[in-house]
PDB file of C-alpha atoms in Angstrom:
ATOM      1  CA  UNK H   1       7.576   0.355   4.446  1.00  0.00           C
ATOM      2  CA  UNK H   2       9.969  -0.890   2.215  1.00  0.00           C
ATOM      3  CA  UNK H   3       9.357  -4.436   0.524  1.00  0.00           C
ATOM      4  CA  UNK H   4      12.364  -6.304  -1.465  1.00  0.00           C
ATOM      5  CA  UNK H   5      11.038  -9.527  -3.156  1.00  0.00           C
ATOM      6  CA  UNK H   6      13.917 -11.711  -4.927  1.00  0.00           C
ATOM      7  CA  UNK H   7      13.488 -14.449  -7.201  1.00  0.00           C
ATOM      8  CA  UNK H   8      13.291 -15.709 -10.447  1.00  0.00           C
ATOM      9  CA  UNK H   9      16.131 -13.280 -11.469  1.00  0.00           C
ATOM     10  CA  UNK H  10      13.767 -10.694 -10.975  1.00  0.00           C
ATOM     11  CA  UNK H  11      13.931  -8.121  -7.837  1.00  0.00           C
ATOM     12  CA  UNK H  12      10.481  -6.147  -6.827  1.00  0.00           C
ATOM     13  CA  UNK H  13      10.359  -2.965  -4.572  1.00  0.00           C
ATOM     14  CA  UNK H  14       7.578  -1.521  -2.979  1.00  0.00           C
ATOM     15  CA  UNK H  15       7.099   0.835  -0.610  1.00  0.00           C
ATOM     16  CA  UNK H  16       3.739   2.011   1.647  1.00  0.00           C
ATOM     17  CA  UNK H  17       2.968   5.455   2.083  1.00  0.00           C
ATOM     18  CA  UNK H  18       0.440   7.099   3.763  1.00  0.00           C
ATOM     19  CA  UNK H  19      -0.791   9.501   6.625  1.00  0.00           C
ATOM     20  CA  UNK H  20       0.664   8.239  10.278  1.00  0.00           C
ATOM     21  CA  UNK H  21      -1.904   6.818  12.312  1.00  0.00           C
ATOM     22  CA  UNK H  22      -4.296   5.023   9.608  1.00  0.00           C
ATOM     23  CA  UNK H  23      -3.067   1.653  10.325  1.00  0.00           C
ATOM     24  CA  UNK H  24      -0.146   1.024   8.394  1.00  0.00           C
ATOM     25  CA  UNK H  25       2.049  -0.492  11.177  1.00  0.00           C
ATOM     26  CA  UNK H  26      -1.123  -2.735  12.210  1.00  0.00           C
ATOM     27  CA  UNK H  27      -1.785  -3.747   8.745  1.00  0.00           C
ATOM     28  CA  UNK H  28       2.164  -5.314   8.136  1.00  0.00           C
ATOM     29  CA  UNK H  29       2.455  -6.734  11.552  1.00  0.00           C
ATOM     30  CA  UNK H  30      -1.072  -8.895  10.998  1.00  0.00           C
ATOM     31  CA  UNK H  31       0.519  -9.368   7.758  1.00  0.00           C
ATOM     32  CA  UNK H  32       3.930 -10.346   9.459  1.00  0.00           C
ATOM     33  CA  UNK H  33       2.232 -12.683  12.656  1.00  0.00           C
ATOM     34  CA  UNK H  34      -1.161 -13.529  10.661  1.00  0.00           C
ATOM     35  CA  UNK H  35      -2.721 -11.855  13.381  1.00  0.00           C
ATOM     36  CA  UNK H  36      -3.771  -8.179  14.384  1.00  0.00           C
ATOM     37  CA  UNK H  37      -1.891  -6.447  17.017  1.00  0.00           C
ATOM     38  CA  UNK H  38      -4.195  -6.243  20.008  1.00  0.00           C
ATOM     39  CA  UNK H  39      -2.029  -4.233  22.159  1.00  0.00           C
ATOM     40  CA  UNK H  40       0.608  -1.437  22.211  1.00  0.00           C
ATOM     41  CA  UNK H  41       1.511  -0.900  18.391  1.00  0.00           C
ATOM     42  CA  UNK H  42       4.789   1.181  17.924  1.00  0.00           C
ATOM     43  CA  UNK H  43       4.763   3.643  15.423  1.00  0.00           C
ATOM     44  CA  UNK H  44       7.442   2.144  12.825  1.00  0.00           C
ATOM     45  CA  UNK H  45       7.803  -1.638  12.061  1.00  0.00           C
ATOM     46  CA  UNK H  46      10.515  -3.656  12.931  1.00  0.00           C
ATOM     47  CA  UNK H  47      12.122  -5.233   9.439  1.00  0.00           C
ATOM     48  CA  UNK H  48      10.387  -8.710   8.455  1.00  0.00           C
ATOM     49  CA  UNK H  49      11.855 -11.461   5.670  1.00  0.00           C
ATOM     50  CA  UNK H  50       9.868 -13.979   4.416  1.00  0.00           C
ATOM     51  CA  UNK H  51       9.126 -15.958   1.189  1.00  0.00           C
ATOM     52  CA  UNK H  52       5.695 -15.502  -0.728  1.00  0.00           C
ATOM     53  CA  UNK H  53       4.722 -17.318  -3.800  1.00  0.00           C
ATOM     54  CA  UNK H  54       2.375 -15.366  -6.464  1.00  0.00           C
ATOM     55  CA  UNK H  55       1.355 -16.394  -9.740  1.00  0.00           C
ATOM     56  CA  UNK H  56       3.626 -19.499  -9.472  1.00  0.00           C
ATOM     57  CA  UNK H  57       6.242 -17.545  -8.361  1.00  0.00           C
ATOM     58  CA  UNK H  58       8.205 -18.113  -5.323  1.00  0.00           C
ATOM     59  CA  UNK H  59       9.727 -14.899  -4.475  1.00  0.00           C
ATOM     60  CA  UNK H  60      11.951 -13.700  -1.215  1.00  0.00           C
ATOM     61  CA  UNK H  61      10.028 -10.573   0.815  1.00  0.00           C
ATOM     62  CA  UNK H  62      11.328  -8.316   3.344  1.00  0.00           C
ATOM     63  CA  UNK H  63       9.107  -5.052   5.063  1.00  0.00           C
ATOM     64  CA  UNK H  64      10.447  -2.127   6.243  1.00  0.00           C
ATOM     65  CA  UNK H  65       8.562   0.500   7.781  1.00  0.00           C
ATOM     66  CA  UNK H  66       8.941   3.587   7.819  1.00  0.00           C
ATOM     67  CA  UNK H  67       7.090   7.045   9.834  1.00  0.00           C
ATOM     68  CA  UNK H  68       5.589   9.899   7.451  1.00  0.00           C
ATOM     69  CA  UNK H  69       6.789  12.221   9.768  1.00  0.00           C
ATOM     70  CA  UNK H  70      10.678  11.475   9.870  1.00  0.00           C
ATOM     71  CA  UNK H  71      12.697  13.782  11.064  1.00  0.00           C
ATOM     72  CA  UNK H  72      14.065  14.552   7.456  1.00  0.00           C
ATOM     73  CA  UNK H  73      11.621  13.879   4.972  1.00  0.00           C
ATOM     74  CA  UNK H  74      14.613  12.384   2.738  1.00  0.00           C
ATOM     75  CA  UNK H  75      14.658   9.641   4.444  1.00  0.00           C
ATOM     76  CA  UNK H  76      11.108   8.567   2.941  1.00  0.00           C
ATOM     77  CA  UNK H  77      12.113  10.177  -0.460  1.00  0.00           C
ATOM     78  CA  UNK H  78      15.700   8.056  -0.457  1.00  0.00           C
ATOM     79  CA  UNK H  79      12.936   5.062  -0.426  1.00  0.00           C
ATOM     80  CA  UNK H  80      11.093   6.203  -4.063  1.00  0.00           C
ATOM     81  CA  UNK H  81      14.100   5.685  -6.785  1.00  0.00           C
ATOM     82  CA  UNK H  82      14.038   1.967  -8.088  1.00  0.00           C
ATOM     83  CA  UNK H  83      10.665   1.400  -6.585  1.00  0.00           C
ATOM     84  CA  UNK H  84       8.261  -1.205  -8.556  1.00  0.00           C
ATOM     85  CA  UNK H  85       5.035  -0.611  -6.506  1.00  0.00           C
ATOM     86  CA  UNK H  86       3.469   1.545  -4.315  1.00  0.00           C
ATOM     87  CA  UNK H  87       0.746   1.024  -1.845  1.00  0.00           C
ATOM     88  CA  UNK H  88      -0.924   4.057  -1.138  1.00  0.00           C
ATOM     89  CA  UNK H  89      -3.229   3.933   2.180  1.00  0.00           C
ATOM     90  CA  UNK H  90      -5.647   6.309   3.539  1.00  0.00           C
ATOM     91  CA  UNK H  91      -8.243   5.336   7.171  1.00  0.00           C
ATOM     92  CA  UNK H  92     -11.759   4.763   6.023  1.00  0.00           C
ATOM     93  CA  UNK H  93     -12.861   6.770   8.907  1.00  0.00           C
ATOM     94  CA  UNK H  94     -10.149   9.844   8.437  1.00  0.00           C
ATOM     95  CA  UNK H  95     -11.894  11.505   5.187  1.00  0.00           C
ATOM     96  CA  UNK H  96      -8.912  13.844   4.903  1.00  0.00           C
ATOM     97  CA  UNK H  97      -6.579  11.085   4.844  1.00  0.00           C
ATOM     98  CA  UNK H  98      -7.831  10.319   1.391  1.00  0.00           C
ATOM     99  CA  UNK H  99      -7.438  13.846   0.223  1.00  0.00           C
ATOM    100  CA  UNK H 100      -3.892  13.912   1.787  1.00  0.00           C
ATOM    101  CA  UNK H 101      -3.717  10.957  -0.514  1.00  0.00           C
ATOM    102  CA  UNK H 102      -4.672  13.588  -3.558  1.00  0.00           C
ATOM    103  CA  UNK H 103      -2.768  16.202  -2.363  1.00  0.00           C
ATOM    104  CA  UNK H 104      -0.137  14.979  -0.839  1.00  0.00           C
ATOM    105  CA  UNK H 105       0.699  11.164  -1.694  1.00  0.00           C
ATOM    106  CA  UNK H 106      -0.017  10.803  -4.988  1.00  0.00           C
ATOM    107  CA  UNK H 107       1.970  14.363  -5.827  1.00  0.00           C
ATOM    108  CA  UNK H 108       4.883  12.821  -4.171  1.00  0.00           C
ATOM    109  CA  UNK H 109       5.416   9.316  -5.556  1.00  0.00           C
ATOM    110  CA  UNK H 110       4.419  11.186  -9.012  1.00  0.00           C
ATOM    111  CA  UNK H 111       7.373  13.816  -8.663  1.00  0.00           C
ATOM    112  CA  UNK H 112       9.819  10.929  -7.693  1.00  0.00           C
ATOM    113  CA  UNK H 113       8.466   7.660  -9.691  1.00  0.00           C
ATOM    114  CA  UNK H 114       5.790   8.913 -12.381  1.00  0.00           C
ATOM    115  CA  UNK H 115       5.891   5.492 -14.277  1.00  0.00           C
ATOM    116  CA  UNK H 116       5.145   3.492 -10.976  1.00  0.00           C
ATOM    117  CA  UNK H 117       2.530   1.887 -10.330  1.00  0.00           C
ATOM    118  CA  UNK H 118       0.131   1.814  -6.998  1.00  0.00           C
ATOM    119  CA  UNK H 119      -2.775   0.335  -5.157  1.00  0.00           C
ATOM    120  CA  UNK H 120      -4.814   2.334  -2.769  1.00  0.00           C
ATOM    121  CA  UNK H 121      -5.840   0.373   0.661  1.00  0.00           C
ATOM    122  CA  UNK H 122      -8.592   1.555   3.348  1.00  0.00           C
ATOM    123  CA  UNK H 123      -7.451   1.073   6.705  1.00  0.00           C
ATOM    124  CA  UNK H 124      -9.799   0.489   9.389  1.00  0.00           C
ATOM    125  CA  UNK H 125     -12.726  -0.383   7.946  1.00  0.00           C
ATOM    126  CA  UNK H 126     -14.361  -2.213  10.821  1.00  0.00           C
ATOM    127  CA  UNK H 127     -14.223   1.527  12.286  1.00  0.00           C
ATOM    128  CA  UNK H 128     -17.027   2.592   9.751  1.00  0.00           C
ATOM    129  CA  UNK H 129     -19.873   0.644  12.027  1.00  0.00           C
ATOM    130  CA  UNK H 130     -18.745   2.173  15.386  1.00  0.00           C
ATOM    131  CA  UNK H 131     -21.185   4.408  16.504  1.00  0.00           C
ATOM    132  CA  UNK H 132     -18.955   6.742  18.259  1.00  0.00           C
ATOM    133  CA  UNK H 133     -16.751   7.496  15.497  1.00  0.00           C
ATOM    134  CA  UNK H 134     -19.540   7.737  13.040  1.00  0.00           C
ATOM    135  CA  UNK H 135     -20.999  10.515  15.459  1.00  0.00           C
ATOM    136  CA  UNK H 136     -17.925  12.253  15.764  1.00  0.00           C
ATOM    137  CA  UNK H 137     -17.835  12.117  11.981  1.00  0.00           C
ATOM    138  CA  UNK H 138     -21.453  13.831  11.837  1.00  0.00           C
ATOM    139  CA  UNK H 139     -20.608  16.333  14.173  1.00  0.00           C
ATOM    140  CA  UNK H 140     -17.867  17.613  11.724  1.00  0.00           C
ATOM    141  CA  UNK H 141     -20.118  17.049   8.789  1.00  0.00           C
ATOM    142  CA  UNK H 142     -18.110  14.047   7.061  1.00  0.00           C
ATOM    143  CA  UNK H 143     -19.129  10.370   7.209  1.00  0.00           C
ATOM    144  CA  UNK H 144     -17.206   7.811   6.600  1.00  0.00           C
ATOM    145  CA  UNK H 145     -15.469   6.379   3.322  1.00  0.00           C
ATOM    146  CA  UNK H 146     -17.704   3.932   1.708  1.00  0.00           C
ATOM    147  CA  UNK H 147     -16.580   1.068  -0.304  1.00  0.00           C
ATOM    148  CA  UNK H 148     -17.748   2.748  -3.366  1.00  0.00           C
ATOM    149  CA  UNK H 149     -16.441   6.220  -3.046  1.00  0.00           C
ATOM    150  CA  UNK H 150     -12.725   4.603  -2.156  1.00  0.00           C
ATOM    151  CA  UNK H 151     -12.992   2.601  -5.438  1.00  0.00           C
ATOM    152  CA  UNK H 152     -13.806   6.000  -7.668  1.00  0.00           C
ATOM    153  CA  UNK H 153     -10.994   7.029  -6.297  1.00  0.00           C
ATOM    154  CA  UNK H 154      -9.298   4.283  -6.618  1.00  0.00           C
ATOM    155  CA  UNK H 155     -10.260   4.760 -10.713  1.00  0.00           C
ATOM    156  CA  UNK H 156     -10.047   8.310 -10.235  1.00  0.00           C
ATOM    157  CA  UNK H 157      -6.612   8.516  -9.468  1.00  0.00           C
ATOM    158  CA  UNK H 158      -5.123   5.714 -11.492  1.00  0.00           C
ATOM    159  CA  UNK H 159      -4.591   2.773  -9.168  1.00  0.00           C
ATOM    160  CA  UNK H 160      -4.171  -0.427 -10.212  1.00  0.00           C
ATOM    161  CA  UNK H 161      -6.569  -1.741  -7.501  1.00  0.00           C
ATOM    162  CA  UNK H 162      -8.415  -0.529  -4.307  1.00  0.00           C
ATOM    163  CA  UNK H 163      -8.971  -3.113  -1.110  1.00  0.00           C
ATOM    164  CA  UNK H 164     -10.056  -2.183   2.170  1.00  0.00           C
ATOM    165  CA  UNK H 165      -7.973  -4.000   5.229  1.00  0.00           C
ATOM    166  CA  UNK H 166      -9.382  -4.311   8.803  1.00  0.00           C
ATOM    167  CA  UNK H 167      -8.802  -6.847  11.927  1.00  0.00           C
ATOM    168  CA  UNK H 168      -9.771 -10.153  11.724  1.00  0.00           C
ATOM    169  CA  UNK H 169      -9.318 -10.301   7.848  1.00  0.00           C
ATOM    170  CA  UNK H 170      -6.093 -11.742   7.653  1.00  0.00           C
ATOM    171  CA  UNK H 171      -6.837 -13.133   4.228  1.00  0.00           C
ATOM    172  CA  UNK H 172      -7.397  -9.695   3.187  1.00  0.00           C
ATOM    173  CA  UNK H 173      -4.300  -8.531   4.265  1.00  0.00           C
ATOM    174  CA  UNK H 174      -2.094 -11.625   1.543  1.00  0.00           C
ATOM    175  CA  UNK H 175      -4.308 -10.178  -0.665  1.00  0.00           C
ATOM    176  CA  UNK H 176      -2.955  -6.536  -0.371  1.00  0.00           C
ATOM    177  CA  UNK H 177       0.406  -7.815  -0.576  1.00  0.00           C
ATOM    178  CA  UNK H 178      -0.347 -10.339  -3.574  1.00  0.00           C
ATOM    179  CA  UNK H 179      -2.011  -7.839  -5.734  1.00  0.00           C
ATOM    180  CA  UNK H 180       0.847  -5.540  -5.191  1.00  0.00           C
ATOM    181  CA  UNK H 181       3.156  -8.578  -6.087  1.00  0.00           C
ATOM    182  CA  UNK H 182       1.210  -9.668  -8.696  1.00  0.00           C
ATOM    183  CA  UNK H 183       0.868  -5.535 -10.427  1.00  0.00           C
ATOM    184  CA  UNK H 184       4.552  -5.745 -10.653  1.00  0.00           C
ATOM    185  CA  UNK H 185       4.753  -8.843 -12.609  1.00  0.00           C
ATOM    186  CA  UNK H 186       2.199  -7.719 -14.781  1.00  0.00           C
ATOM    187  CA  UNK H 187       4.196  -4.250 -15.562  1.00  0.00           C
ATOM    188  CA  UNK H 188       7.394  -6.837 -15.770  1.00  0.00           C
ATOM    189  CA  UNK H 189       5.642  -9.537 -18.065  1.00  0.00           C
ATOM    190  CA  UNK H 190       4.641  -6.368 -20.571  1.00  0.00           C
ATOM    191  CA  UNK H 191       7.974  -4.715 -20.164  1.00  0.00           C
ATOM    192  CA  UNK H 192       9.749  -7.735 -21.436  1.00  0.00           C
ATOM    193  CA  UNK H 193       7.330  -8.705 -24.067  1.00  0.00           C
ATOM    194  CA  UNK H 194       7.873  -5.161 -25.381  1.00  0.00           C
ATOM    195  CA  UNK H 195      11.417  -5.402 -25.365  1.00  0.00           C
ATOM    196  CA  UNK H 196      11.160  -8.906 -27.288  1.00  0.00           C
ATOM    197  CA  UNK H 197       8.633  -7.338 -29.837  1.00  0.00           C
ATOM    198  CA  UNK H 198      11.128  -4.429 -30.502  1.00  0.00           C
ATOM    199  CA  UNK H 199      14.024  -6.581 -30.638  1.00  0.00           C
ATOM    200  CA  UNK H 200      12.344  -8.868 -33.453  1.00  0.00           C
ATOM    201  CA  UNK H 201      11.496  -5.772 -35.522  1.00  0.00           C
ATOM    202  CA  UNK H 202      15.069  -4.209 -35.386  1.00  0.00           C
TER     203      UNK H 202
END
């Protein structure tokens, strides 16, 4: 998932990765119709353009998604150079999903974009009081993610944030995009406050 925001003179990339089948797609179409999917969800995200205001800021947004498992992984990689943001997720209820985010993710937008910056989201966190799952979960000898293991990890691993997203929290799901918004602006605000700080020394 690709996301282009344009205003202010400034432009802002980001781009979601994470393991197929944690809820990415779900996530950006609630975020797309302000409402969870409740049927069929397609594996890859149709593109979406839209405006979005953040920290006063009224910006221009567009989401692409995009499948982990493309049939040439350069066609996620072509995504990483000029990217402002990434948002990392992992399922709640997938405990290797967050490792993958360790050992796989992380390793990846580090190789191609060390100096960007990322959140970490938990998908599916309304899964972590189903029974069932939590069962299934027992009989492998995991549990579940808890809120405060995915923030250690979330600190662990050097995000700027962690937030959990699930159905029926819309509000949750501005507030991925927001914070992601509003990390690049804060990176952007510093950058240029740097570069006017040099410029009055030289």
């Amino acid at each position: 998932m690709t996301m282009v925001l344009r205003g202010g003179g400034c432009d802002v990339r980001c781009v979601v990765v994470g393991d197929d089948a944690v809820g990415k797609t779900s996530m950006l179409m609630g975020y797309a119709t302000n409402r969870y999917p409740t049927q069929h969800v397609p594996s890859v995200f149709d593109n979406y353009a839209g405006s979005v205001k953040v920290a006063g800021r009224s910006l221009h947004l567009e989401i692409i998604d995009t499948l982990e498992e493309d049939e040439s992984p350069s066609i996620r990689l072509s995504e990483y150079p000029g990217t402002n943001i990434f948002v990392v997720c992992f399922s709640v209820v997938r405990p290797e999903t967050l490792s993958h985010v360790e050992d796989i993710w992380l390793p990846e937008i580090r190789a191609h974009a060390p100096q960007t910056p990322f959140i970490l989201v938990g998908t599916q966190a309304d899964l972590r009081d189903s029974d069932e799952i939590c069962n299934m979960l027992k009989e492998k000898g995991q549990e579940p993610v808890s809120p405060t293991q995915g923030s250690a990890a979330a600190r662990r691993i050097g995000a700027a944030c962690y937030i959990e997203c699930s159905p029926g929290v819309e509000k949750k799901l501005r507030k991925i995009i927001n914070s992601a918004i509003a990390s690049v602006l804060k990176v952007q605000d510093v950058h240029h406050a740097t570069q006017a700080s040099m410029c009055s020394i030289l």
